[in-house]
């Protein structure tokens, strides 16, 4: 009987010590189409085998707004905002907005890429900490007259940014979703909606 109790006790301990599945939270900034949210949720679940939950819609923080070349929100400020607001039950949080977002593009030595007036406030598809807990995606530069192309772009950028959160760098493998967009939406269009074998092994 003692042996039976011991086996039951050890089984309970093993179950309780098992790793909880990681969770991704999707944070809509403003009114984002329900189908868009559903499709991103499904894509992230399938790609990373994590639980994905949708958080309550919030407005973009005013402190992130700038108007240097055009009205935009600083992506780096939004990453910090997402971290501050992230529930403890969430491991990674992906913000999504329809507004344009930007960052400052820098050279490896830290200097702003030339010409400065172009790259000090550079419009982007998305940004993420690598590794880290937050990323942001904007639909503003992903628009296309064909809804399927728009959705494909959004799915790829979302998978790409969460990949950075998980520690993945830009990948040299052609058509890997982690390939650097090199400032071109065509690169996104040509990429596959999946990680290459090497990237898959790294997560």
Short mmCIF file of C-alpha atoms in Angstrom, two decimals:
data_model
loop_
_atom_site.label_atom_id
_atom_site.label_comp_id
_atom_site.label_asym_id
_atom_site.label_seq_id
_atom_site.Cartn_x
_atom_site.Cartn_y
_atom_site.Cartn_z
CA UNK A 1 0.00 0.00 0.00
CA UNK A 2 2.87 2.35 0.84
CA UNK A 3 4.32 1.76 -2.62
CA UNK A 4 1.00 2.66 -4.23
CA UNK A 5 0.79 5.92 -2.27
CA UNK A 6 4.38 6.72 -3.21
CA UNK A 7 3.67 6.16 -6.92
CA UNK A 8 0.54 8.34 -6.76
CA UNK A 9 2.48 11.07 -4.91
CA UNK A 10 5.31 11.04 -7.45
CA UNK A 11 2.83 11.14 -10.33
CA UNK A 12 1.14 14.21 -8.85
CA UNK A 13 4.53 15.87 -8.34
CA UNK A 14 5.54 15.19 -11.95
CA UNK A 15 2.29 16.64 -13.27
CA UNK A 16 2.57 19.75 -11.09
CA UNK A 17 6.19 20.27 -12.14
CA UNK A 18 5.41 19.92 -15.85
CA UNK A 19 6.03 23.08 -17.80
CA UNK A 20 3.01 25.28 -18.32
CA UNK A 21 2.42 26.07 -22.01
CA UNK A 22 3.71 29.49 -23.01
CA UNK A 23 1.10 32.13 -23.75
CA UNK A 24 0.98 34.90 -26.33
CA UNK A 25 -1.36 37.82 -25.77
CA UNK A 26 -2.64 39.86 -28.70
CA UNK A 27 -3.17 43.50 -27.73
CA UNK A 28 -5.40 45.38 -30.18
CA UNK A 29 -4.71 49.11 -30.23
CA UNK A 30 -7.95 50.67 -31.43
CA UNK A 31 -10.62 48.92 -33.45
CA UNK A 32 -9.10 45.93 -35.25
CA UNK A 33 -11.31 43.72 -37.41
CA UNK A 34 -12.41 40.54 -35.59
CA UNK A 35 -11.47 38.31 -38.53
CA UNK A 36 -7.99 39.83 -38.59
CA UNK A 37 -7.53 39.03 -34.90
CA UNK A 38 -8.88 35.50 -35.39
CA UNK A 39 -6.54 34.79 -38.31
CA UNK A 40 -3.47 36.05 -36.44
CA UNK A 41 -4.45 34.02 -33.38
CA UNK A 42 -4.79 30.84 -35.43
CA UNK A 43 -1.51 31.45 -37.27
CA UNK A 44 0.50 32.02 -34.09
CA UNK A 45 -1.02 28.94 -32.44
CA UNK A 46 -0.13 26.76 -35.41
CA UNK A 47 3.38 28.17 -35.84
CA UNK A 48 4.56 28.25 -32.24
CA UNK A 49 2.27 25.71 -30.53
CA UNK A 50 1.42 28.21 -27.81
CA UNK A 51 -1.83 29.34 -26.26
CA UNK A 52 -2.95 32.67 -27.71
CA UNK A 53 -5.45 34.95 -26.01
CA UNK A 54 -6.88 38.29 -27.11
CA UNK A 55 -6.59 41.11 -24.60
CA UNK A 56 -9.06 43.96 -24.15
CA UNK A 57 -8.78 46.68 -26.79
CA UNK A 58 -6.84 49.77 -25.74
CA UNK A 59 -6.06 53.14 -27.29
CA UNK A 60 -2.54 54.00 -28.39
CA UNK A 61 -0.65 55.97 -25.72
CA UNK A 62 -0.40 59.67 -26.54
CA UNK A 63 3.24 59.85 -25.46
CA UNK A 64 4.21 57.59 -28.39
CA UNK A 65 2.79 59.97 -31.01
CA UNK A 66 5.17 62.02 -33.17
CA UNK A 67 4.85 64.10 -36.31
CA UNK A 68 8.33 64.55 -37.78
CA UNK A 69 7.65 63.55 -41.39
CA UNK A 70 4.05 62.41 -40.97
CA UNK A 71 1.74 61.44 -38.08
CA UNK A 72 3.14 58.23 -36.60
CA UNK A 73 3.66 56.34 -33.36
CA UNK A 74 7.12 55.40 -32.17
CA UNK A 75 7.38 51.62 -32.17
CA UNK A 76 10.03 51.56 -29.43
CA UNK A 77 7.69 53.49 -27.12
CA UNK A 78 4.89 51.04 -27.89
CA UNK A 79 7.13 48.08 -27.01
CA UNK A 80 7.71 49.61 -23.58
CA UNK A 81 4.00 50.33 -23.16
CA UNK A 82 3.16 46.72 -23.99
CA UNK A 83 5.63 45.47 -21.38
CA UNK A 84 4.18 47.79 -18.72
CA UNK A 85 0.62 46.65 -19.40
CA UNK A 86 1.37 42.94 -19.94
CA UNK A 87 -0.59 40.66 -17.59
CA UNK A 88 1.56 38.32 -15.50
CA UNK A 89 -0.21 35.34 -17.06
CA UNK A 90 1.16 36.26 -20.52
CA UNK A 91 4.71 35.39 -21.65
CA UNK A 92 4.75 37.43 -24.86
CA UNK A 93 2.51 40.22 -26.07
CA UNK A 94 1.95 41.29 -29.67
CA UNK A 95 0.40 44.70 -30.22
CA UNK A 96 -1.48 45.41 -33.43
CA UNK A 97 -2.51 48.81 -34.77
CA UNK A 98 -3.82 50.30 -38.00
CA UNK A 99 -1.78 53.45 -37.42
CA UNK A 100 1.64 54.02 -38.97
CA UNK A 101 4.61 53.20 -36.72
CA UNK A 102 8.27 54.13 -36.97
CA UNK A 103 11.72 53.73 -35.52
CA UNK A 104 15.21 55.16 -36.01
CA UNK A 105 17.36 52.94 -38.26
CA UNK A 106 20.97 52.74 -37.13
CA UNK A 107 24.23 51.36 -38.46
CA UNK A 108 26.07 48.61 -36.52
CA UNK A 109 28.19 51.36 -34.90
CA UNK A 110 25.06 53.02 -33.49
CA UNK A 111 25.05 55.98 -35.86
CA UNK A 112 21.82 56.83 -37.66
CA UNK A 113 21.76 55.37 -41.15
CA UNK A 114 22.33 57.89 -43.92
CA UNK A 115 20.62 60.04 -45.00
CA UNK A 116 19.62 61.02 -41.47
CA UNK A 117 16.49 62.90 -42.54
CA UNK A 118 15.17 59.65 -44.05
CA UNK A 119 16.12 57.19 -41.33
CA UNK A 120 15.66 59.16 -38.11
CA UNK A 121 11.93 58.42 -38.36
CA UNK A 122 11.58 55.38 -40.61
CA UNK A 123 8.15 53.81 -41.19
CA UNK A 124 8.10 50.06 -40.52
CA UNK A 125 5.89 46.96 -40.65
CA UNK A 126 6.74 45.82 -37.13
CA UNK A 127 9.31 45.84 -34.34
CA UNK A 128 10.26 43.47 -31.52
CA UNK A 129 12.66 42.99 -28.66
CA UNK A 130 15.13 40.16 -29.40
CA UNK A 131 14.86 38.28 -27.18
CA UNK A 132 12.07 39.86 -25.21
CA UNK A 133 8.43 39.88 -24.28
CA UNK A 134 6.81 42.42 -26.59
CA UNK A 135 6.43 43.20 -30.27
CA UNK A 136 4.27 45.52 -32.34
CA UNK A 137 2.78 45.14 -35.83
CA UNK A 138 1.14 47.83 -37.95
CA UNK A 139 -1.29 47.08 -40.77
CA UNK A 140 -0.69 50.54 -42.27
CA UNK A 141 2.01 49.47 -44.76
CA UNK A 142 0.58 46.01 -45.42
CA UNK A 143 -2.54 47.15 -47.30
CA UNK A 144 -3.39 45.53 -50.64
CA UNK A 145 -6.48 45.50 -52.85
CA UNK A 146 -6.52 41.70 -52.57
CA UNK A 147 -7.64 40.72 -49.03
CA UNK A 148 -5.74 37.42 -49.19
CA UNK A 149 -2.44 39.20 -49.88
CA UNK A 150 -3.07 41.68 -47.06
CA UNK A 151 -3.82 38.83 -44.65
CA UNK A 152 -0.75 36.87 -45.77
CA UNK A 153 1.47 39.90 -45.14
CA UNK A 154 0.01 40.45 -41.69
CA UNK A 155 0.39 36.80 -40.71
CA UNK A 156 4.03 36.73 -41.84
CA UNK A 157 4.95 39.94 -40.02
CA UNK A 158 3.27 38.72 -36.81
CA UNK A 159 5.10 35.37 -36.97
CA UNK A 160 8.36 37.21 -37.75
CA UNK A 161 8.11 39.57 -34.77
CA UNK A 162 7.19 36.84 -32.27
CA UNK A 163 10.16 34.91 -33.67
CA UNK A 164 12.39 37.79 -32.62
CA UNK A 165 10.87 37.69 -29.11
CA UNK A 166 11.87 34.02 -28.97
CA UNK A 167 15.45 34.97 -29.82
CA UNK A 168 15.51 34.32 -33.56
CA UNK A 169 17.68 36.67 -35.63
CA UNK A 170 17.12 37.54 -39.28
CA UNK A 171 17.65 34.39 -41.32
CA UNK A 172 19.73 34.11 -44.51
CA UNK A 173 17.63 31.19 -45.78
CA UNK A 174 15.61 32.22 -48.83
CA UNK A 175 11.87 32.45 -48.17
CA UNK A 176 12.16 31.79 -44.42
CA UNK A 177 9.63 33.96 -42.61
CA UNK A 178 12.53 35.29 -40.48
CA UNK A 179 14.29 36.73 -43.54
CA UNK A 180 15.06 40.47 -43.28
CA UNK A 181 12.48 42.47 -45.26
CA UNK A 182 15.32 44.84 -46.33
CA UNK A 183 12.86 47.75 -46.49
CA UNK A 184 10.67 46.05 -49.11
CA UNK A 185 7.17 44.61 -48.93
CA UNK A 186 8.10 42.36 -51.86
CA UNK A 187 10.40 40.41 -49.54
CA UNK A 188 7.44 39.75 -47.26
CA UNK A 189 5.30 38.66 -50.20
CA UNK A 190 7.94 36.20 -51.41
CA UNK A 191 8.55 34.64 -47.98
CA UNK A 192 6.81 31.47 -46.83
CA UNK A 193 4.48 31.56 -43.86
CA UNK A 194 6.72 29.26 -41.85
CA UNK A 195 10.10 28.99 -40.19
CA UNK A 196 12.88 27.20 -42.04
CA UNK A 197 14.21 23.99 -40.46
CA UNK A 198 17.17 25.79 -38.86
CA UNK A 199 14.99 28.45 -37.21
CA UNK A 200 12.48 25.83 -36.08
CA UNK A 201 15.25 23.94 -34.29
CA UNK A 202 16.38 27.07 -32.45
CA UNK A 203 13.12 27.67 -30.61
#
